[in-house]
Short mmCIF file of C-alpha atoms in Angstrom, two decimals:
data_model
loop_
_atom_site.label_atom_id
_atom_site.label_comp_id
_atom_site.label_asym_id
_atom_site.label_seq_id
_atom_site.Cartn_x
_atom_site.Cartn_y
_atom_site.Cartn_z
CA MET A 274 -8.57 28.79 10.25
CA GLU A 275 -10.80 27.27 12.91
CA ALA A 276 -11.84 23.75 11.97
CA GLU A 277 -12.92 20.51 13.40
CA ILE A 278 -10.40 17.90 12.20
CA LEU A 279 -11.46 14.32 12.82
CA LEU A 280 -7.81 12.68 12.93
CA PRO A 281 -7.73 8.81 12.92
CA THR A 282 -6.02 7.31 15.93
CA ASP A 283 -6.09 3.62 14.45
CA ILE A 284 -6.20 2.20 11.11
CA ASN A 285 -9.42 0.31 12.44
CA GLU A 286 -10.93 4.24 12.55
CA ILE A 287 -10.55 4.28 8.88
CA PRO A 288 -13.22 3.29 6.58
CA LEU A 289 -12.28 0.60 3.67
CA GLY A 290 -14.37 3.20 1.36
CA SER A 291 -12.11 5.94 2.29
CA TYR A 292 -9.08 3.97 1.67
CA GLN A 293 -10.36 3.17 -1.67
CA LYS A 294 -10.97 6.65 -2.49
CA PHE A 295 -7.44 7.89 -1.62
CA MET A 296 -5.75 4.71 -3.62
CA HIS A 297 -7.54 5.74 -6.76
CA THR A 298 -6.07 9.47 -6.28
CA TYR A 299 -2.86 8.20 -5.27
CA GLU A 300 -2.43 6.09 -8.56
CA ASN A 301 -3.54 8.62 -10.91
CA THR A 302 -1.60 11.53 -9.94
CA ASN A 303 2.51 12.34 -8.74
CA ASP A 304 1.70 15.81 -7.29
CA GLU A 305 3.16 15.44 -3.50
CA GLU A 306 1.23 17.98 -2.43
CA PHE A 307 -2.16 17.39 -3.81
CA LEU A 308 -1.88 13.91 -2.10
CA CYS A 309 -1.30 15.46 1.19
CA GLN A 310 -4.29 17.57 0.62
CA LYS A 311 -6.13 14.59 -0.45
CA MET A 312 -5.16 12.55 2.67
CA THR A 313 -6.09 15.42 4.95
CA GLU A 314 -9.47 15.87 2.88
CA ILE A 315 -10.56 12.37 2.83
CA PHE A 316 -9.28 10.76 6.19
CA CYS A 317 -10.13 13.87 8.71
CA GLY A 318 -13.52 14.67 7.19
CA LEU A 319 -12.66 17.96 5.71
CA ARG A 320 -13.92 19.32 2.35
CA LEU A 321 -10.89 19.96 0.12
CA ARG A 322 -11.37 23.67 -0.01
CA GLU A 323 -11.29 23.85 3.76
CA VAL A 324 -8.08 21.86 3.28
CA LEU A 325 -6.78 24.54 1.21
CA LYS A 326 -7.01 27.23 4.44
CA VAL A 327 -5.00 24.62 6.93
CA LYS A 328 -1.72 25.96 7.76
CA TRP A 329 0.86 23.61 5.71
CA THR A 330 2.65 22.83 8.99
CA ASP A 331 -0.78 21.30 10.01
CA VAL A 332 -1.18 19.49 7.04
CA GLN A 333 2.41 18.05 6.98
CA ASP A 334 1.77 16.70 10.62
CA ILE A 335 -1.24 15.23 9.62
CA THR A 336 0.09 13.14 6.69
CA ILE A 337 3.17 11.88 8.93
CA HIS A 338 0.49 10.85 11.48
CA LEU A 339 -1.50 9.14 8.70
CA SER A 340 1.31 7.49 7.02
CA ASN A 341 2.49 6.28 10.29
CA ILE A 342 -1.22 4.75 10.74
CA PHE A 343 -1.06 2.97 7.39
CA LYS A 344 2.63 1.00 8.56
CA GLU A 345 0.59 -0.85 11.31
CA GLN A 346 0.18 -4.26 10.59
CA PRO A 347 -3.51 -5.03 11.96
CA LYS A 348 -4.55 -8.65 13.28
CA PHE A 349 -7.00 -10.84 11.41
CA GLN A 350 -10.26 -10.55 13.21
CA ARG A 351 -13.00 -13.28 13.00
CA THR A 352 -16.03 -11.02 13.79
CA PHE A 353 -16.69 -7.50 13.77
CA THR A 354 -19.78 -5.48 14.23
CA LEU A 355 -20.99 -2.68 11.77
CA ASN A 356 -24.23 -0.67 11.78
CA LYS A 357 -25.37 -3.13 14.95
CA VAL A 358 -24.92 -6.08 12.94
CA GLU A 359 -22.19 -8.90 13.87
CA PHE A 360 -20.57 -10.01 10.75
CA GLY A 361 -18.53 -13.37 10.88
CA PHE A 362 -15.56 -14.63 8.34
CA VAL A 363 -16.25 -17.58 6.62
CA PRO A 364 -16.20 -20.48 9.43
CA ASN A 365 -14.49 -23.12 6.77
CA LEU A 366 -12.79 -22.01 3.92
CA GLU A 367 -12.57 -25.80 2.75
CA GLU A 368 -16.32 -25.77 2.24
CA ILE A 369 -16.99 -22.60 0.48
CA SER A 370 -18.86 -23.01 -2.81
CA PHE A 371 -17.21 -22.69 -6.60
CA GLY A 372 -19.21 -19.38 -6.79
CA GLU A 373 -17.53 -17.91 -3.44
CA TYR A 374 -14.08 -18.81 -4.65
CA ILE A 375 -14.16 -17.18 -7.94
CA ASP A 376 -15.91 -14.03 -6.62
CA LEU A 377 -12.95 -13.87 -3.94
CA ASP A 378 -10.15 -14.85 -6.18
CA THR A 379 -11.76 -11.99 -8.68
CA ASN A 380 -12.25 -9.28 -6.45
CA LEU A 381 -9.02 -9.50 -4.15
CA LYS A 382 -6.86 -8.88 -7.01
CA SER A 383 -7.70 -5.29 -6.55
CA ILE A 384 -8.22 -2.66 -4.06
CA ASP A 385 -11.16 -1.23 -6.05
CA GLN A 386 -13.12 -4.52 -5.41
CA LEU A 387 -11.94 -5.15 -1.87
CA HIS A 388 -15.19 -4.40 -0.45
CA LYS A 389 -16.89 -7.29 -2.65
CA ALA A 390 -14.59 -9.72 -1.41
CA MET A 391 -15.13 -8.41 2.11
CA ALA A 392 -18.97 -9.54 1.02
CA VAL A 393 -17.88 -12.81 0.44
CA MET A 394 -15.35 -13.21 3.64
CA TYR A 395 -17.51 -11.88 6.02
CA ARG A 396 -21.66 -12.41 6.32
CA PRO A 397 -23.91 -11.52 9.42
CA ILE A 398 -23.92 -13.99 11.81
CA THR A 399 -26.96 -15.95 12.05
CA GLU A 400 -26.54 -18.20 15.00
CA LYS A 401 -23.61 -18.24 17.57
CA LYS A 402 -22.39 -20.40 20.53
CA GLY A 403 -19.27 -19.35 22.47
CA ASP A 404 -16.87 -18.99 19.78
CA LYS A 405 -18.54 -20.95 17.23
CA TYR A 406 -20.92 -19.07 14.75
CA THR A 407 -22.63 -19.65 11.18
CA ILE A 408 -23.20 -17.26 8.65
CA GLN A 409 -25.86 -16.03 6.18
CA GLU A 410 -25.66 -18.29 2.95
CA TYR A 411 -23.89 -16.56 0.06
CA ASN A 412 -26.26 -15.00 -2.56
CA GLY A 413 -23.50 -13.01 -4.38
CA THR A 414 -21.87 -9.79 -3.41
CA ALA A 415 -24.58 -7.46 -4.05
CA ASN A 416 -26.39 -7.54 -0.62
CA TYR A 417 -23.75 -6.35 1.51
CA ALA A 418 -20.75 -5.10 -1.13
CA GLU A 419 -21.57 -1.15 -0.23
CA VAL A 420 -21.91 -1.65 3.33
CA MET A 421 -18.84 -3.08 3.57
CA LYS A 422 -17.22 0.18 2.36
CA TYR A 423 -17.83 1.01 5.76
CA ALA A 424 -16.05 -1.56 7.37
CA PRO A 425 -12.67 -1.03 8.98
CA LEU A 426 -9.84 -0.68 7.00
CA GLY A 427 -7.44 -2.73 8.92
CA ILE A 428 -10.14 -5.78 9.24
CA ALA A 429 -10.65 -6.07 5.64
CA LEU A 430 -6.46 -5.63 4.80
CA ALA A 431 -5.82 -8.23 7.41
CA ALA A 432 -8.42 -10.85 6.04
CA LYS A 433 -7.08 -10.32 2.71
CA VAL A 434 -3.90 -11.37 3.77
CA PHE A 435 -5.13 -14.12 5.70
CA PHE A 436 -6.99 -15.37 2.52
CA TRP A 437 -3.74 -15.65 0.15
CA ASN A 438 -2.06 -17.12 3.24
CA LEU A 439 -4.19 -19.92 3.14
CA THR A 440 -4.46 -20.01 -0.55
CA ASN A 441 -0.73 -19.82 -0.52
CA ASP A 442 -0.10 -22.84 1.94
CA LEU A 443 -2.85 -24.90 -0.18
CA LEU A 444 -0.91 -24.40 -3.14
CA LYS A 445 2.63 -25.34 -2.06
CA ALA A 446 0.96 -28.27 -0.26
CA THR A 447 -0.72 -29.46 -3.60
CA LEU A 448 2.87 -28.49 -5.30
CA GLN A 449 4.95 -30.70 -3.04
CA TYR A 450 2.24 -33.79 -3.45
CA LEU A 451 2.27 -33.77 -6.87
CA GLU A 452 5.89 -33.44 -6.97
CA ALA A 453 6.27 -36.45 -4.56
CA GLN A 454 3.68 -38.24 -6.99
CA MET A 455 6.02 -37.71 -9.73
CA THR A 456 8.75 -40.36 -8.28
CA THR A 457 8.05 -43.46 -10.25
CA LYS A 458 6.78 -43.68 -13.68
CA GLU A 459 4.25 -45.66 -12.74
CA MET A 460 2.69 -42.97 -10.50
CA LYS A 461 3.51 -40.70 -13.13
CA ALA A 462 1.62 -42.27 -15.76
CA THR A 463 -1.43 -42.76 -13.55
CA PHE A 464 -1.53 -39.20 -12.62
CA LEU A 465 -1.26 -38.07 -16.50
CA LYS A 466 -3.83 -40.61 -17.12
CA GLU A 467 -6.29 -39.44 -14.41
CA LEU A 468 -5.98 -35.35 -15.69
CA ASN A 469 -6.03 -36.59 -18.99
CA LEU A 470 -2.83 -34.86 -19.60
CA PRO A 471 -0.42 -35.47 -22.66
CA SER A 472 1.80 -38.54 -21.97
CA ASN A 473 4.82 -37.01 -23.17
CA GLY A 474 5.53 -35.06 -19.96
CA ASP A 475 4.60 -31.64 -21.49
CA GLY A 476 1.43 -31.48 -19.79
CA ILE A 477 2.48 -32.22 -16.16
CA LYS A 478 5.19 -29.70 -16.69
CA ALA A 479 3.30 -27.02 -17.60
CA TYR A 480 0.74 -27.93 -14.68
CA MET A 481 3.54 -28.10 -12.39
CA GLN A 482 4.74 -24.76 -13.72
CA SER A 483 1.54 -23.14 -13.39
CA LEU A 484 1.37 -24.15 -9.97
CA LYS A 485 4.87 -22.60 -9.10
CA ASP A 486 3.59 -19.67 -11.03
CA SER A 487 0.15 -19.40 -8.90
CA LEU A 488 2.52 -19.11 -5.91
CA LYS A 489 4.80 -16.63 -6.99
CA GLY A 490 1.88 -14.42 -7.74
CA LEU A 491 0.47 -14.69 -4.50
CA GLY A 492 3.44 -13.78 -2.98
CA MET A 493 3.22 -10.40 -5.09
CA SER A 494 -0.58 -10.16 -4.07
CA GLN A 495 -0.39 -10.21 -0.49
CA SER A 496 1.69 -7.47 -0.06
CA TYR A 497 -0.13 -5.06 -2.46
CA HIS A 498 -1.50 -2.25 -0.63
CA TYR A 499 -0.81 -3.55 2.64
CA THR A 500 2.34 -2.09 4.58
CA THR A 501 3.51 -0.55 1.42
CA ALA A 502 0.06 1.35 0.98
CA LEU A 503 1.42 4.66 0.28
CA PRO A 504 5.11 4.32 -0.60
CA GLY A 505 5.57 7.83 -1.56
CA LEU A 506 4.53 9.40 1.23
CA LEU A 507 6.04 6.53 3.74
CA LEU A 508 9.67 7.40 2.70
CA LYS A 509 9.23 11.18 3.40
CA SER A 510 10.34 12.24 6.39
CA LYS A 511 9.10 15.79 7.81
CA SER A 512 12.13 17.71 6.59
CA GLU A 513 11.58 15.93 3.10
CA ILE A 514 7.84 17.45 3.42
CA LEU A 515 9.11 20.78 4.22
CA ASN A 516 11.47 20.82 1.37
CA ILE A 517 8.42 20.09 -1.03
CA VAL A 518 6.73 23.19 0.43
CA LYS A 519 9.33 25.44 0.03
CA CYS A 520 10.15 24.52 -3.22
CA SER A 521 6.54 24.75 -4.39
CA GLU A 522 6.62 28.28 -2.50
CA ASN A 523 9.82 29.40 -4.47
#
């Protein structure tokens, strides 16, 4: 079959929305052949009926090539341009509003909602001078969520990890501070009073455990759909994929 195959050479050549579309398929099937076909369809600009006419050896090569791209660990980028609009990462995360934080915390938990989280983390730059810039005031995710489906995948994944790392560091610092404050009965009593926790110590224990659980959860979230984006396919060598094809032919 003569067909023009637009093969990505870098993770940032893949739109976030395409990755979300593939991951939806990946999470709902165990059919390796079908996943190879969907990878070629989604990431190479083909229709599924066109993919079915491509030689299996070519599909296998494309699958391996794409799997290697997903092994990349892209670097965090503060700015990027999309549709001639320059977007900038929130300049100071310590000053984000409660609404921004809630939307981030909610939408970063699922790859399906990552475009909404991107609409919080990155917004159009309104003023720029050297490396410093300001971005549009936050008014919810509706304005740019759909636009962010076209954001480079590498930028989106790196931003997610960057945010989780910052949150992780903050929780660790908070936990260390609280544990240090518990060194004397007087400090402990004062802290319990300020937080309005039960004086029997059960409340503070629950609070400290909650922080530790949050840290553990962040460790799991950080790697979610990142370097292990395609675990089944990434572990397969070309010879293993060929064996799958031979088995299917038999």
